[in-house]
Amino acid sequence: MEPSLKIAAARRDLEECKKLTAEIQNILRPTGHETRLMQSKNWLFETAMEVGETDYAIRGFSGVRQKISKSTRLYLEATALLAICYLRKRDLDKARPYMVEALRCEKNIKSESGRSEFKVSLAKRFDEEALLASIATDKSEFMDLDKIQSDAAKLIQTKHEDEILELLGANVPEGALDFVERVHTESQNLLTYDEKLRLPSPATFQQKKKLGKGILAAFQTVIWQSLCDKESEVYKMWFTNGLQAVLDKKYLTGAIVSSLAGLKIGIYAIAVYLTSLLIKIGIETFCKVYKPNNLMALRR
């Protein structure tokens, strides 16, 4: 059931995740395997977060934190994901205490080098989440998969990758980077000098091309599992039947639009630019080059 839960999470199938988690709970709770159960629940609540059910995810991660030891990696995972939930709501005041707790992880990661690597990865993830949150909007444009794919195909024929990245960066509203800088500053306060040097400066996002690259890097975290998990429909179709089959079935465009919807990013142009970039890069290259850093040892 646990592998099935991970597959359902990759498909962003929240109802299936709920069903499987309930079945796992019926097995593990009577035997007292609460920590292992909470691991499954983290998968469930992360899926809820990814499909936009943020309040449900917040309640879930808060519950997980109450049931397990504060010194475990699982507790650290729930804390970091809870911070991300609030960042997606653009609520830095509520995210801040969980960001601080997650970055002060001495009790959870004993190795100094491992702890430093984790802190840098998490601070980078917080920056990326802030960037995605900055382009979220209450209003959503109509997302026609056929038209998105058609416009993306035209774009590929007329624009280089760098030009598409620049167009993507141009869709970030003026002033949106203020939130990114505030989040970045919060993380910086909890990093050593050497750790700070390993993070990109927010100043790099002032150029549209670099900003577009930042959005693509941020988006990789939420789309990677849907595209690159070997059990995902997109992955199987791409490597069995090739790109054209994926485009015919609208699998790639559908995965992108679904992920954007979960982030409340309803900007048509962003869907077109991301689709064109992923077609241009290719799923195989994307899965190798843009694989996000695992923040937790218990993940995947």
XYZ file of C-alpha atoms in Angstrom:
300
model
C 0.000 0.000 0.000
C 2.847 2.407 0.702
C 4.219 2.162 -2.896
C 0.647 2.646 -4.161
C 0.357 5.751 -1.990
C 3.517 7.201 -3.538
C 2.167 6.507 -7.028
C -1.119 8.202 -6.157
C 0.842 11.157 -4.758
C 2.788 11.397 -8.041
C -0.542 11.534 -9.900
C -1.794 14.222 -7.486
C -4.780 11.959 -6.754
C -5.804 13.269 -3.347
C -8.871 11.057 -2.942
C -6.850 7.909 -3.675
C -4.198 9.087 -1.207
C -6.872 9.541 1.460
C -8.249 6.068 0.803
C -4.835 4.371 0.919
C -3.754 6.283 4.025
C -6.948 5.168 5.802
C -6.168 1.539 4.903
C -2.581 1.912 6.114
C -3.876 3.451 9.340
C -6.177 0.480 9.933
C -3.120 -1.783 9.787
C -0.509 0.277 11.627
C -2.463 1.994 14.397
C -3.617 -1.218 16.173
C -0.012 -2.444 16.241
C 1.320 0.857 17.601
C 3.436 1.722 14.544
C 2.510 5.404 14.815
C 5.741 6.830 13.375
C 5.455 4.755 10.211
C 1.823 5.818 9.904
C 2.836 9.475 10.182
C 5.260 8.954 7.307
C 2.309 7.959 5.096
C 0.306 10.901 6.398
C 3.080 13.278 5.354
C 2.715 11.929 1.807
C -1.042 12.522 1.999
C -0.771 16.063 3.320
C 1.978 16.997 0.860
C -0.322 15.853 -1.949
C -3.087 18.021 -0.487
C -0.677 20.960 -0.480
C 0.267 20.348 -4.118
C -3.343 20.303 -5.339
C -4.157 23.540 -3.522
C -5.890 22.078 -0.432
C -3.551 24.134 1.732
C -5.758 24.467 4.816
C -6.287 20.694 4.921
C -2.517 20.214 4.616
C -1.845 22.695 7.422
C -4.178 20.835 9.779
C -2.543 17.547 8.780
C 1.071 18.616 9.248
C 0.149 20.244 12.578
C -1.328 16.903 13.692
C 1.764 14.964 12.598
C 3.987 17.307 14.621
C 1.918 16.622 17.729
C 2.187 12.839 17.432
C 5.910 12.262 16.906
C 9.160 13.110 18.662
C 10.627 16.536 17.929
C 14.034 14.928 17.370
C 12.957 12.848 14.346
C 13.514 13.593 10.659
C 9.788 13.040 10.155
C 9.002 15.907 12.532
C 11.487 18.066 10.634
C 9.787 17.191 7.340
C 6.332 18.090 8.670
C 7.688 21.371 10.058
C 9.383 22.365 6.786
C 6.280 21.501 4.750
C 4.080 23.443 7.181
C 6.285 26.491 6.603
C 5.898 25.988 2.837
C 2.104 25.828 3.201
C 2.087 29.279 4.782
C 4.519 30.638 2.187
C 2.098 29.502 -0.504
C -0.546 31.556 1.269
C 1.945 34.460 1.293
C 1.678 34.594 5.068
C 5.257 35.145 6.209
C 4.229 35.906 9.802
C 2.778 32.393 10.220
C 5.505 30.736 8.155
C 8.348 32.363 10.100
C 8.310 30.240 13.312
C 8.236 27.009 11.297
C 11.011 28.243 9.007
C 13.115 29.036 12.064
C 12.392 25.682 13.694
C 13.173 23.764 10.497
C 16.459 25.591 9.946
C 17.508 25.026 13.552
C 17.751 21.296 13.068
C 20.602 20.298 15.398
C 18.460 17.688 17.196
C 17.226 16.144 13.946
C 20.468 15.937 11.934
C 23.541 15.063 13.982
C 26.118 15.310 11.171
C 27.403 18.861 10.742
C 27.933 18.445 6.991
C 24.516 16.806 6.553
C 22.867 19.537 8.578
C 24.557 22.262 6.534
C 23.514 20.634 3.244
C 19.946 20.360 4.482
C 19.810 23.997 5.613
C 21.054 25.288 2.260
C 18.580 23.073 0.355
C 15.705 24.176 2.559
C 16.589 27.878 2.354
C 16.704 27.531 -1.442
C 13.301 25.812 -1.382
C 11.868 28.629 0.740
C 13.139 31.170 -1.828
C 11.596 29.155 -4.668
C 8.255 28.833 -2.898
C 8.230 32.579 -2.264
C 8.853 33.184 -5.978
C 5.978 30.895 -6.977
C 3.706 32.519 -4.385
C 4.593 35.945 -5.770
C 3.019 35.091 -9.155
C -0.086 33.442 -7.680
C -3.339 35.256 -8.372
C -6.946 35.150 -7.204
C -8.135 35.330 -10.813
C -7.492 32.444 -13.177
C -7.417 32.706 -16.960
C -9.060 29.958 -19.014
C -6.611 27.130 -19.697
C -7.390 25.437 -23.014
C -4.918 22.542 -23.301
C -5.093 22.421 -27.112
C -4.441 26.149 -27.433
C -1.625 26.110 -24.852
C 0.087 23.291 -26.718
C -0.436 24.975 -30.093
C 0.936 28.308 -28.867
C 3.888 26.522 -27.238
C 4.700 24.756 -30.547
C 4.678 28.097 -32.407
C 6.922 29.618 -29.738
C 9.481 26.823 -30.085
C 9.725 27.502 -33.821
C 10.365 31.234 -33.413
C 12.217 31.646 -30.084
C 15.408 30.347 -28.519
C 15.377 28.911 -24.986
C 16.908 32.089 -23.528
C 14.214 34.213 -25.183
C 11.452 32.028 -23.738
C 13.054 32.267 -20.279
C 13.066 36.058 -20.652
C 9.375 36.044 -21.609
C 8.636 33.840 -18.593
C 10.482 36.232 -16.291
C 8.586 39.184 -17.728
C 5.349 37.737 -16.310
C 6.403 38.357 -12.708
C 4.397 41.372 -11.492
C 6.318 44.483 -10.481
C 6.910 44.495 -6.748
C 6.398 40.740 -6.406
C 10.049 40.204 -5.575
C 9.594 42.108 -2.306
C 8.073 38.933 -0.824
C 10.967 36.826 -2.149
C 13.494 39.185 -0.560
C 11.677 39.137 2.789
C 11.639 35.335 2.833
C 15.286 35.228 1.756
C 16.262 37.539 4.603
C 14.516 35.310 7.148
C 16.524 32.288 6.004
C 19.791 34.241 5.821
C 19.552 35.083 9.508
C 19.833 31.370 10.360
C 22.675 30.414 8.021
C 26.427 30.547 8.493
C 28.555 32.745 6.237
C 29.660 29.734 4.154
C 26.067 28.521 3.806
C 24.940 31.957 2.597
C 27.559 31.861 -0.158
C 25.973 28.674 -1.542
C 22.631 30.397 -2.143
C 21.818 32.592 -5.159
C 21.326 36.239 -4.297
C 17.843 37.726 -4.871
C 19.669 40.352 -6.955
C 20.139 37.717 -9.662
C 16.374 37.807 -10.238
C 16.471 41.426 -11.378
C 17.257 40.280 -14.929
C 14.232 38.838 -16.748
C 16.119 35.839 -18.156
C 17.516 34.881 -14.742
C 14.104 35.451 -13.214
C 12.589 33.087 -15.799
C 15.257 30.513 -14.965
C 14.396 30.971 -11.290
C 10.712 30.272 -11.976
C 11.606 27.128 -13.961
C 13.853 25.952 -11.105
C 11.124 26.681 -8.565
C 8.510 24.921 -10.672
C 10.675 21.778 -10.927
C 9.917 20.925 -7.302
C 6.177 20.654 -7.898
C 6.244 19.162 -11.418
C 9.220 16.765 -11.181
C 7.329 13.904 -9.559
C 4.455 14.124 -12.060
C 6.827 13.951 -15.020
C 9.806 11.940 -13.810
C 8.433 9.290 -11.505
C 8.779 6.043 -13.462
C 5.195 5.147 -12.571
C 3.732 8.425 -13.862
C 1.652 8.359 -17.038
C 3.786 11.069 -18.682
C 7.046 9.227 -18.032
C 5.725 5.908 -19.303
C 4.195 7.447 -22.424
C 7.283 9.561 -23.254
C 9.780 6.712 -22.988
C 7.523 4.098 -24.597
C 5.948 6.024 -27.451
C 7.902 9.286 -27.695
C 7.127 12.997 -27.509
C 4.350 13.063 -30.100
C 2.295 10.522 -28.152
C 2.626 12.652 -25.009
C 1.492 15.726 -26.948
C -1.393 13.855 -28.581
C -2.681 12.779 -25.164
C -2.073 16.275 -23.677
C -0.294 14.552 -20.766
C 2.524 17.079 -20.498
C 0.332 20.158 -20.818
C -2.215 18.636 -18.448
C 0.445 17.979 -15.800
C 1.738 21.545 -16.084
C -1.721 23.126 -15.874
C -2.674 20.879 -12.954
C 0.468 21.850 -11.041
C -0.092 25.543 -11.763
C -3.670 25.244 -10.525
C -2.437 23.757 -7.258
C -0.176 26.790 -6.868
C -3.049 29.135 -7.807
C -1.040 30.385 -10.788
C -3.735 30.943 -13.378
C -1.694 32.921 -15.908
C -2.143 31.526 -19.406
C 1.186 32.834 -20.724
C 3.134 31.081 -17.953
C 1.512 27.764 -18.905
C 2.561 28.325 -22.530
C 6.147 29.267 -21.655
C 6.625 26.336 -19.277
C 5.163 23.901 -21.817
C 7.445 25.189 -24.557
C 10.515 25.035 -22.291
C 9.806 21.452 -21.207
C 9.240 20.336 -24.810
C 12.438 22.116 -25.869
C 14.500 20.716 -22.979
C 12.937 17.243 -23.189
C 11.652 15.217 -20.268
C 14.762 13.026 -20.121
C 17.068 16.044 -19.772
C 14.663 17.816 -17.435
C 14.493 14.787 -15.138
C 18.295 14.588 -14.948
C 19.246 18.262 -14.854
C 16.353 19.703 -12.886
C 15.925 16.971 -10.284
C 15.147 18.798 -7.036
C 17.266 18.158 -3.970
C 15.625 15.788 -1.511
C 15.186 17.726 1.699
C 14.529 14.675 3.835
C 16.145 11.253 4.126
C 12.678 9.729 4.466
C 11.443 11.100 1.157
C 11.058 8.712 -1.809
